[in-house]
Coordinates of C-alpha atoms and ligand atoms in Angstrom, one line a residue:
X1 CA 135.9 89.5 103.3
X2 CA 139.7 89.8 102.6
X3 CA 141.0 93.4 102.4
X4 CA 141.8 92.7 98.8
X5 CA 137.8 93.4 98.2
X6 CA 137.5 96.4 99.8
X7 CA 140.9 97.5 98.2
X8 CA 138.9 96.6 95.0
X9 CA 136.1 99.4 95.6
X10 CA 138.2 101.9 97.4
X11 CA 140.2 101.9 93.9
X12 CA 137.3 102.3 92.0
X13 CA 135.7 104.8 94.3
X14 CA 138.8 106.7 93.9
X15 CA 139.0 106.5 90.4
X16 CA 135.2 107.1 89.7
X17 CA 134.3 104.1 88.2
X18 CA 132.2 102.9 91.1
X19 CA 128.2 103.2 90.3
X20 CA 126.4 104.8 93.3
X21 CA 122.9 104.7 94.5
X22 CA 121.1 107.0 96.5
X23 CA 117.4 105.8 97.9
X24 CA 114.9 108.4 99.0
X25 CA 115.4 111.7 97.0
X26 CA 114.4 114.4 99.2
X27 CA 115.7 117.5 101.2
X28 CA 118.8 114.7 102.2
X29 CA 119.1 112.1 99.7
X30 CA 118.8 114.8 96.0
X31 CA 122.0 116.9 97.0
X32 CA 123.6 114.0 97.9
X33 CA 123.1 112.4 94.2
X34 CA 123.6 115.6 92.7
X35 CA 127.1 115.8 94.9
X36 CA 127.7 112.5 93.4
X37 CA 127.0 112.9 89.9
X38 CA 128.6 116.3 89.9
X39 CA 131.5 114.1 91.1
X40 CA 131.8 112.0 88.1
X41 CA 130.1 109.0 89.7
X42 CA 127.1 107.6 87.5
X43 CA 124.7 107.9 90.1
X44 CA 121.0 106.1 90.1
X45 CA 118.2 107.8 92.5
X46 CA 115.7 105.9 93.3
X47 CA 112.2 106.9 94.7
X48 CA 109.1 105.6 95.5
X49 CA 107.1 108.8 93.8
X50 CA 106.9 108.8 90.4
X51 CA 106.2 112.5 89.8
X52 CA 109.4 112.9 92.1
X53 CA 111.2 110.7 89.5
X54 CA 109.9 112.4 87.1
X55 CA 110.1 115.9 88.0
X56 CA 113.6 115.5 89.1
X57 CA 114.6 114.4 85.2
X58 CA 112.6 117.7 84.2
X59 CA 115.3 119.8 86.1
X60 CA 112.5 120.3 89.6
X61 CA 114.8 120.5 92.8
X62 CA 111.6 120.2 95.0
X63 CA 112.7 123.0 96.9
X64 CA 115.7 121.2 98.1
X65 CA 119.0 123.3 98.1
X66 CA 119.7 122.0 94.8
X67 CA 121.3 124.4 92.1
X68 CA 118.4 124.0 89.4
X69 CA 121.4 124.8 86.9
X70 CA 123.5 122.0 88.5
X71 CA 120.6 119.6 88.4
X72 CA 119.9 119.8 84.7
X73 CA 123.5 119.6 83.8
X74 CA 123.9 116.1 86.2
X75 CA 120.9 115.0 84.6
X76 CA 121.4 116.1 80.7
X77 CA 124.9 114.7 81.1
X78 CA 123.4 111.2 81.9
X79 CA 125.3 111.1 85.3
X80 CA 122.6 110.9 87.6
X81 CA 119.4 109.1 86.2
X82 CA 116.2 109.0 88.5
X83 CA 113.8 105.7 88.7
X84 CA 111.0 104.1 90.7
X85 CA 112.8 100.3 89.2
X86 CA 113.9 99.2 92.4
X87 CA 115.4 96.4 90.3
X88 CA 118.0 98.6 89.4
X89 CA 119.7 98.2 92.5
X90 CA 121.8 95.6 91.3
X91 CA 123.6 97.3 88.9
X92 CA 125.3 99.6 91.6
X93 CA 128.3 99.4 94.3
X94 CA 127.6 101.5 96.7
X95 CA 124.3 102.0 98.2
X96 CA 123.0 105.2 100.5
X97 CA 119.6 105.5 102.1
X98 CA 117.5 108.8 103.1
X99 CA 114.0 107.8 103.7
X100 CA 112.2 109.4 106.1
X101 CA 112.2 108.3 109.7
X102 CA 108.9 109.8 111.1
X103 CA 107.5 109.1 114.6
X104 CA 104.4 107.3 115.0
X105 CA 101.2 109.2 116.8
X106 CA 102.6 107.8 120.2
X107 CA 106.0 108.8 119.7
X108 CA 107.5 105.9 119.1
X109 CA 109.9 105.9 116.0
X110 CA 108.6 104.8 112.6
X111 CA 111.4 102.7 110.9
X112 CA 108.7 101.0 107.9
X113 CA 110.6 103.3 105.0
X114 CA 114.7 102.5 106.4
X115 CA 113.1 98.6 106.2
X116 CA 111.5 98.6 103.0
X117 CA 114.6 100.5 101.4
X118 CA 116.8 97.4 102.8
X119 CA 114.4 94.6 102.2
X120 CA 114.8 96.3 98.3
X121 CA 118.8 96.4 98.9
X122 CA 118.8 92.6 100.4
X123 CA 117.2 90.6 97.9
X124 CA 119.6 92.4 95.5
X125 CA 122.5 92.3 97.4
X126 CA 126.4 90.8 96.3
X127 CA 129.3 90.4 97.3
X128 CA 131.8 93.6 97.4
X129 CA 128.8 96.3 97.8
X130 CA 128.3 99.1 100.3
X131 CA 125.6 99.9 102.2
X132 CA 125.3 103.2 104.3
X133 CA 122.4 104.5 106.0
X134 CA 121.9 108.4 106.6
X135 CA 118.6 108.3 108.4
X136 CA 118.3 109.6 111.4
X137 CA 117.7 107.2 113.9
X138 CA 118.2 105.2 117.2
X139 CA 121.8 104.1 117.9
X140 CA 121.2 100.3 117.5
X141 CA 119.0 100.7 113.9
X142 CA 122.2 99.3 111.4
X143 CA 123.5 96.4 114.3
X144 CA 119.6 95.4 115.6
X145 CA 117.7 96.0 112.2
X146 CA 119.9 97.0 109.2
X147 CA 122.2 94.1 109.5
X148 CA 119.8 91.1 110.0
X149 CA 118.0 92.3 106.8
X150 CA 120.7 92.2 104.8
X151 CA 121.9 89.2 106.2
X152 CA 118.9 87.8 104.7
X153 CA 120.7 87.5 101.6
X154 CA 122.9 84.6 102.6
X155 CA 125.8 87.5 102.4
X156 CA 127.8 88.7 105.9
X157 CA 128.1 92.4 107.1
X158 CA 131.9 93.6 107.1
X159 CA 132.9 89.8 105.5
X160 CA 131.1 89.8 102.4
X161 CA 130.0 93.5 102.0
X162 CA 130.6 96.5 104.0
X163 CA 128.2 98.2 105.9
X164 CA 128.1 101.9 107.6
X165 CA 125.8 104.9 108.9
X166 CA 126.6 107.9 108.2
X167 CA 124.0 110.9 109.7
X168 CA 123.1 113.3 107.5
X169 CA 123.8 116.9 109.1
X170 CA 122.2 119.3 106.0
X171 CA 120.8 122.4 106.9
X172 CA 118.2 123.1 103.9
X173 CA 118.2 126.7 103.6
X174 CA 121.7 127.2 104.8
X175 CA 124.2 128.8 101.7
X176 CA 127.3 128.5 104.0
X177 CA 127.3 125.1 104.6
X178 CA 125.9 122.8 102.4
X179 CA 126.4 119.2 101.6
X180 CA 130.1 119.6 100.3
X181 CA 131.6 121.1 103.3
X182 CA 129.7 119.9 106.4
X183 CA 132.2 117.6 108.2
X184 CA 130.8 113.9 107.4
X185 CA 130.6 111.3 110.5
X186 CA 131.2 107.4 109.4
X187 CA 130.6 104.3 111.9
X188 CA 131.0 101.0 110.2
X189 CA 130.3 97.7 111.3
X190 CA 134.1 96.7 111.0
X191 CA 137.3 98.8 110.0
X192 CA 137.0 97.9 106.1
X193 CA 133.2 99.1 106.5
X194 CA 134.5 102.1 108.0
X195 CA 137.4 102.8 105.5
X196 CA 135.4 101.9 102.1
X197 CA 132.1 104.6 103.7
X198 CA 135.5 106.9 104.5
X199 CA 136.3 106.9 100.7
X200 CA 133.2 107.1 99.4
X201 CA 132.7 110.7 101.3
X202 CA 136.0 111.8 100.4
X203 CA 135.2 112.0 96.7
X204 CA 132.3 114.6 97.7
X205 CA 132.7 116.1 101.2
X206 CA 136.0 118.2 102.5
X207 CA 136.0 116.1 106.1
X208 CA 135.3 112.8 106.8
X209 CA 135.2 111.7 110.3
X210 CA 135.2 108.0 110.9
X211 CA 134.2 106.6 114.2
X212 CA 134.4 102.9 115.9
X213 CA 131.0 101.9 114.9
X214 CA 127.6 102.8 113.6
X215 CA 126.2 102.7 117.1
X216 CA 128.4 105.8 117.9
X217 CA 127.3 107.4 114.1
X218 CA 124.1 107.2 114.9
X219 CA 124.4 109.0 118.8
X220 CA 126.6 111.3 117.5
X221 CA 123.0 112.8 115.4
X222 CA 121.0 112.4 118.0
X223 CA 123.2 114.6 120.8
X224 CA 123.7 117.4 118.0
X225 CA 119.9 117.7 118.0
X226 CA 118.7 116.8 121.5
X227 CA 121.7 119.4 122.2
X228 CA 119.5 122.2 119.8
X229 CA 115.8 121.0 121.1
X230 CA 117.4 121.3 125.0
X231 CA 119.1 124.6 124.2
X232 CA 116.1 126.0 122.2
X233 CA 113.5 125.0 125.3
X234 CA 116.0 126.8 127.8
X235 CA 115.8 129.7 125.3
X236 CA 112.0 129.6 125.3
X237 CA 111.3 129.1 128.9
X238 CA 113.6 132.5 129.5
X239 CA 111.5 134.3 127.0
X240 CA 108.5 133.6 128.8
X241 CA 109.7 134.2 132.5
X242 CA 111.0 138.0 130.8
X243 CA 107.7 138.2 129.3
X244 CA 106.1 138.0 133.0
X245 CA 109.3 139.8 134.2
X246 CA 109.0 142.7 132.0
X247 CA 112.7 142.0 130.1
X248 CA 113.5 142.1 126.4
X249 CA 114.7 138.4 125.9
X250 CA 116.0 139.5 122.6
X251 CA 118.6 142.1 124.1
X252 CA 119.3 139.8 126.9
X253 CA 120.6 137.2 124.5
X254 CA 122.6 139.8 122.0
X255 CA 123.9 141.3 125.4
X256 CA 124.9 137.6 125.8
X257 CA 126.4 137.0 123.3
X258 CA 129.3 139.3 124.0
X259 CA 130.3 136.6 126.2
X260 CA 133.2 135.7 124.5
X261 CA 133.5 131.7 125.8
X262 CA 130.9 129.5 127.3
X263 CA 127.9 131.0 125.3
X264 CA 126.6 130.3 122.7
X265 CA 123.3 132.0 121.4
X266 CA 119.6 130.2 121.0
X267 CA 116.7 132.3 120.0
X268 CA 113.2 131.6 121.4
X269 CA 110.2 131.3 118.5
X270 CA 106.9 130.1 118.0
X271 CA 107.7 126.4 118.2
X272 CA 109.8 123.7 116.9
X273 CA 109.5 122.2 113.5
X274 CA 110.7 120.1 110.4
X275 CA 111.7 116.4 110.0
X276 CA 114.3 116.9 112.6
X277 CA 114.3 118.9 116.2
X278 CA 111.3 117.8 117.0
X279 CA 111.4 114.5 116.2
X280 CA 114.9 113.2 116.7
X281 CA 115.4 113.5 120.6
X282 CA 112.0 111.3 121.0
X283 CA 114.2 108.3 119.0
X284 CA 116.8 108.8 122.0
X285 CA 113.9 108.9 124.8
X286 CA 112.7 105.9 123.2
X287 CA 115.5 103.8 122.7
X288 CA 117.0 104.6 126.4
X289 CA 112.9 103.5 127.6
X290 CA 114.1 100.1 125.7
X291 CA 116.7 99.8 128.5
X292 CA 115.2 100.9 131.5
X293 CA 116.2 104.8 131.5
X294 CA 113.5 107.1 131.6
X295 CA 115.2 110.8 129.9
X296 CA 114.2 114.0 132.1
X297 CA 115.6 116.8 130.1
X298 CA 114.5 115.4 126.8
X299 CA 110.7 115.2 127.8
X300 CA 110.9 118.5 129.5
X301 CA 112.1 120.1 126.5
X302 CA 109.8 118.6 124.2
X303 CA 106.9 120.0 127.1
X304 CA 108.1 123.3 126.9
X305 CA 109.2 123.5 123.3
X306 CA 105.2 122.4 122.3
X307 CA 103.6 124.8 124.5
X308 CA 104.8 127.7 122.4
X309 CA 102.5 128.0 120.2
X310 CA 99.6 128.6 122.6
X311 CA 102.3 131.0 124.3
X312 CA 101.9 133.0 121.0
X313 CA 98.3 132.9 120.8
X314 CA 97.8 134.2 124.0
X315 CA 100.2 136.8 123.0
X316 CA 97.7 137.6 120.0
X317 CA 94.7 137.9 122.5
X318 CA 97.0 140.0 124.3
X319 CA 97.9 142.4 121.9
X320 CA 93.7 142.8 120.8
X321 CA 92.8 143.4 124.1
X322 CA 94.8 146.3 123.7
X323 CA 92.8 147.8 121.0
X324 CA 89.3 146.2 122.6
X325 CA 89.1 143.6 120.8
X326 CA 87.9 139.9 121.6
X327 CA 90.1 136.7 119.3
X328 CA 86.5 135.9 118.3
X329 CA 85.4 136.7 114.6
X330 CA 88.9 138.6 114.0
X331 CA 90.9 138.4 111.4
X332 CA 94.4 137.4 111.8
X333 CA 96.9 137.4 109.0
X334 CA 100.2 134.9 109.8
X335 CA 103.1 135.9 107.8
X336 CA 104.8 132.9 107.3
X337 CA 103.7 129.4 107.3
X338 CA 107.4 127.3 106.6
X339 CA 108.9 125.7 109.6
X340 CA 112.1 128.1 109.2
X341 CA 113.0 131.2 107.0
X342 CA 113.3 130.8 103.3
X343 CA 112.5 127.1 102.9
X344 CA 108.9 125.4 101.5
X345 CA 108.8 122.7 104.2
X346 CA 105.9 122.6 106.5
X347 CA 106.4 119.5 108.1
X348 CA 105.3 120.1 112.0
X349 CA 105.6 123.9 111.5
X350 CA 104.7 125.6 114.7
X351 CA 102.8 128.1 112.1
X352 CA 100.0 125.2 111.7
X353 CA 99.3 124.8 115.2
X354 CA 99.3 128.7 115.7
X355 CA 96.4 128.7 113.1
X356 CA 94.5 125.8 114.3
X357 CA 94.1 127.4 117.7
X358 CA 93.3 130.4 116.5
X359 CA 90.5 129.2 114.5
X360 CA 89.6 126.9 117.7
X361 CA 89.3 130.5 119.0
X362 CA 86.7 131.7 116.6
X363 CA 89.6 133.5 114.4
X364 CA 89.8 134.0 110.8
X365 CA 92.8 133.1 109.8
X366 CA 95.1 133.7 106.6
X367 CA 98.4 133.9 105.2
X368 CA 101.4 135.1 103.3
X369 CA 103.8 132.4 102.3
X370 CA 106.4 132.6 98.9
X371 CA 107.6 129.2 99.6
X372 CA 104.2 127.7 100.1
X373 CA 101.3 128.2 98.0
X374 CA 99.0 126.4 100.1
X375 CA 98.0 124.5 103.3
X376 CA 96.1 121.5 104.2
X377 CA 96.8 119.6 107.6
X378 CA 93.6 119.1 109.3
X379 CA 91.4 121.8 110.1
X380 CA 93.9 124.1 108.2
X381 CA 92.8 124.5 105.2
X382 CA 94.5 127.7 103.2
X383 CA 95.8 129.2 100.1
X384 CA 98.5 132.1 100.1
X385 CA 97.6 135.1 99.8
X386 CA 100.1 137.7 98.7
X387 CA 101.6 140.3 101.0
X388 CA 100.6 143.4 99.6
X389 CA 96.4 142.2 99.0
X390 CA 96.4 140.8 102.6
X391 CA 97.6 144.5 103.8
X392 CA 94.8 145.9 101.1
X393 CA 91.8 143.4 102.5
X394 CA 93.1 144.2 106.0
X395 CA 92.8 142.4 109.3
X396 CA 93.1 142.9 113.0
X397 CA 96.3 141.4 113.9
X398 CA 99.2 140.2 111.6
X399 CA 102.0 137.4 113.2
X400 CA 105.6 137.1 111.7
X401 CA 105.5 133.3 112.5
X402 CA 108.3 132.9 110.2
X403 CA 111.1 135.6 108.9
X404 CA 111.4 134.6 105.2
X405 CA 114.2 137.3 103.8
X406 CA 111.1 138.4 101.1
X407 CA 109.3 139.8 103.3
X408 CA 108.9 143.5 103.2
X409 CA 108.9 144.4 107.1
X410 CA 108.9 147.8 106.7
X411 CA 106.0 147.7 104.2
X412 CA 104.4 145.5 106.6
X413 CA 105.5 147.4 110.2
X414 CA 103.6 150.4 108.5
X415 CA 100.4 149.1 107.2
X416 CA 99.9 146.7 109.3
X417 CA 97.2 147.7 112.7
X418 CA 98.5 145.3 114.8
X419 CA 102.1 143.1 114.9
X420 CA 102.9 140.3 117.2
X421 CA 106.8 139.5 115.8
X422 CA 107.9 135.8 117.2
X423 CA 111.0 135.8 115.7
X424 CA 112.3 139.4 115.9
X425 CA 112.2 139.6 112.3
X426 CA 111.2 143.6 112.9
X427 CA 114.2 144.7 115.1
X428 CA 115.2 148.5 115.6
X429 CA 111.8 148.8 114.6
X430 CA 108.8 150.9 116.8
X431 CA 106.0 151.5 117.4
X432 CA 103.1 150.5 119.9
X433 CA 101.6 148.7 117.8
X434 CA 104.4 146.2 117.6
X435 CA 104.4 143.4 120.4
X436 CA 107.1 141.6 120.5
X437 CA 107.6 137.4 122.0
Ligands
NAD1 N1 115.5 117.6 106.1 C1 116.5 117.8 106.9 O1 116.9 118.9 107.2 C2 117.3 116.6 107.5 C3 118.6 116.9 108.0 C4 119.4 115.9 108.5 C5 118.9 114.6 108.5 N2 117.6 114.4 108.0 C6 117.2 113.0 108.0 O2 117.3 112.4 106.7 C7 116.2 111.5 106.4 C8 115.5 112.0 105.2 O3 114.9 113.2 105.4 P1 114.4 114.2 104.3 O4 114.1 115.5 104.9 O5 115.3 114.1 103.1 O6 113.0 113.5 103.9 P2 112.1 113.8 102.6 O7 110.7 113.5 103.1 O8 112.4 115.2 102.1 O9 112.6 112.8 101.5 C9 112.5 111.4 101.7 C10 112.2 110.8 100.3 O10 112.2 109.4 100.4 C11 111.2 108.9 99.7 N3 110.8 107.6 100.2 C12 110.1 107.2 101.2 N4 110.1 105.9 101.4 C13 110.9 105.4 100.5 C14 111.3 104.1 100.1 N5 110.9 103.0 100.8 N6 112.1 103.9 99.0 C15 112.5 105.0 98.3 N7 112.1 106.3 98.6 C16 111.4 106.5 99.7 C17 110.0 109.9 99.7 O11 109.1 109.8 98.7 C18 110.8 111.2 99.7 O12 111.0 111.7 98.4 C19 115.4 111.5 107.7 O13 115.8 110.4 108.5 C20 115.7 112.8 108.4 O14 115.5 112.7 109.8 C21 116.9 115.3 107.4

């Protein structure tokens, strides 16, 4: 491709005329259109849900961090319309995927939604377009996978249209830094690929970082999160050696923290969960397999990260020991049921396991949840109940398994017979009833 082209869409990138895309509309891909729109861009978000579609046109953010306000405007304004018509995809320049890359049941990574979003893309594809993918994924998916697709179309990656990845670093929940002013990593296959994805980010994001190829992009994700799930299993594995040791791993870590270089604070919970920690490092693992390199620390972690939830089980038979009871037949109410404070997502929430072995224990389990209203993941099956009726109906044993900032803790600390805290949600507080991860 001459560097006339990609002059062409950097001009129009710049100048707003340039009609984006964004496939997959979830906690990723819906501030990104919404970024986009509120941009200027008209911005087309495409879905394979039709309520999603739907919903999104009626002003529902989906619990994303969205501004419902924001939404509706983007929308009402005509900027940003939503569809399921994949054929739409022609009309646009610039292209961005966020599907979901789950891992299958053995661990190995699940890359049918990042294909089927470019199989869509490829037999649409012309000359001149952009294509970025913000999955999370292997470092080889765009070179191995991506490319061939698209090449499919009779069309060349970085000579006919420009290609990039571009990882996707949102925190959903997180107020200081949101989608706008996270720093924004670009690999393309070639220099124009890099420099037209470059633009494209500069019209939303504060930072743009380019890279010498999607290969690095795509490692660059996968240390920042093998970095956490590492860090987080160190973090664990000291909480329960100062369980056996007789320590406060909490005061240990604040004491820590003083440290004024060469420290940097991870707090121990009941688990790891949501679309990423957990399931991120295991698309390293199995890509280096793919070469011959068997990853230590990356397994380990994974080991010690998904044996916390028992850890905080046994903590709970602990704790009714104390006042002589058995697990069996009691009634243990879970405050929190989200992955992480003050978000709706479930997806591989520690919470869920908790509960399933405590009703493998003979336990009757409920919860208090205001981001979800209900739970269904195989033996789980439960609806919300609301803080202050669970503390009427009572129960044996309550677990802060997640610290959503609604909770009451002081209501709860003194109603409540018996407390095991994972998260630390009830610092400063006393009392003997309280135990503590
Ligand atoms: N959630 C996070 O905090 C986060 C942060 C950084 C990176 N990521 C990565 O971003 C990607 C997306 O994650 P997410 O949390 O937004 O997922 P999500 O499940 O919230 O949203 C994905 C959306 O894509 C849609 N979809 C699935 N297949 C599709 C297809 N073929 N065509 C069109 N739409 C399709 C789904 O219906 C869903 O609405 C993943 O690779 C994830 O690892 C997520």
């Amino acid at each position: 491709m001459s560097s006339a082209s990609s002059q062409d869409l950097i001009a129009r990138l710049r100048d707003r005329s340039a009609r984006l895309g964004v496939i997959g509309l979830g906690y990723v891909g819906l501030p990104l259109a919404v970024e986009f729109a509120k941009a200027g861009f008209q911005t087309v978000g495409f879905d394979v849900k039709d309520d999603k579609v739907r919903g999104i046109r009626d002003g529902d953010t989906f619990g994303s961090d969205v501004e419902p306000d924001e939404l509706r405007r983007v929308t009402s304004s005509g900027h940003l319309t939503t569809t399921t018509d994949f054929g739409r995809l022609q009309e646009l320049d610039s292209i961005n995927i966020c599907v979901p890359t789950p891992l299958r049941k053995t661990k190995d990574p699940d890359l049918s939604h990042v294909i089927s979003a470019v199989e869509k893309i490829a037999s649409r594809l012309q000359a001149g377009r952009l294509v970025v993918l913000e999955s999370t994924t292997y470092p080889g998916t765009v070179e191995e996978v991506v490319r061939p697709l698209l090449e499919h179309s009779g069309l060349r990656a970085g000579d006919d249209f420009f290609l990039a990845f571009s990882p996707e670093r949102v925190d959903p929940g997180n107020r200081q830094w949101t989608t706008a002013n996270i720093p924004k990593v670009v690999g393309g296959v070639n220099q124009d690929s890099t420099a037209v994805a470059k633009v494209l980010y500069e019209q939303v994001v504060d930072t743009v970082v380019p890279v010498s190829s999607p290969g690095v992009a795509e490692m660059v994700k996968l240390l920042e999160n093998t970095f956490r799930a590492v860090n987080i299993a160190l973090v664990n594995e000291i909480a329960l050696m100062s369980h056996e040791l007789g320590v406060d791993v909490w005061e240990v870590i604040d004491a820590a923290s003083t440290k004024p270089f060469g420290f940097m604070p991870f707090y121990p919970g009941p688990g790891l969960g949501g679309h990423c920690i957990p399931i991120d490092p295991y698309y390293l693992s199995w890509k280096a397999r793919q070469t011959g390199f068997e990853s230590q620390i990356i397994e380990l972690a994974g080991h010690i990260n998904s044996s916390m939830p028992r850890f905080v089980v046994d903590r709970v038979v602990e704790a009714l020991s104390f006042a002589h009871k058995p697990l069996r037949d009691s009634r243990i109410h879970l405050f929190g049921v989200a992955y992480k404070p003050d978000v709706d997502d479930v997806r591989e929430s520690p919470a869920i396991d908790i509960a399933q072995l405590l009703q493998r224990g003979g336990a009757v389990v409920s919860y208090s949840d205001p981001h979800v209203s209900s739970v269904v993941q195989g033996n789980v099956v439960l609806e919300a109940v609301e803080v202050e009726a669970a503390l009427d109906g009572g129960f044996d044993c309550g677990v802060i398994t997640t610290s959503h900032r609604e909770f009451d803790y002081g209501l709860i600390v003194e109603r409540a017979p018996l407390l095991v805290d994972t998260r630390n949600a009830l610092k400063g507080q006393t009392g003997s009833h309280i135990h503590r991860l």
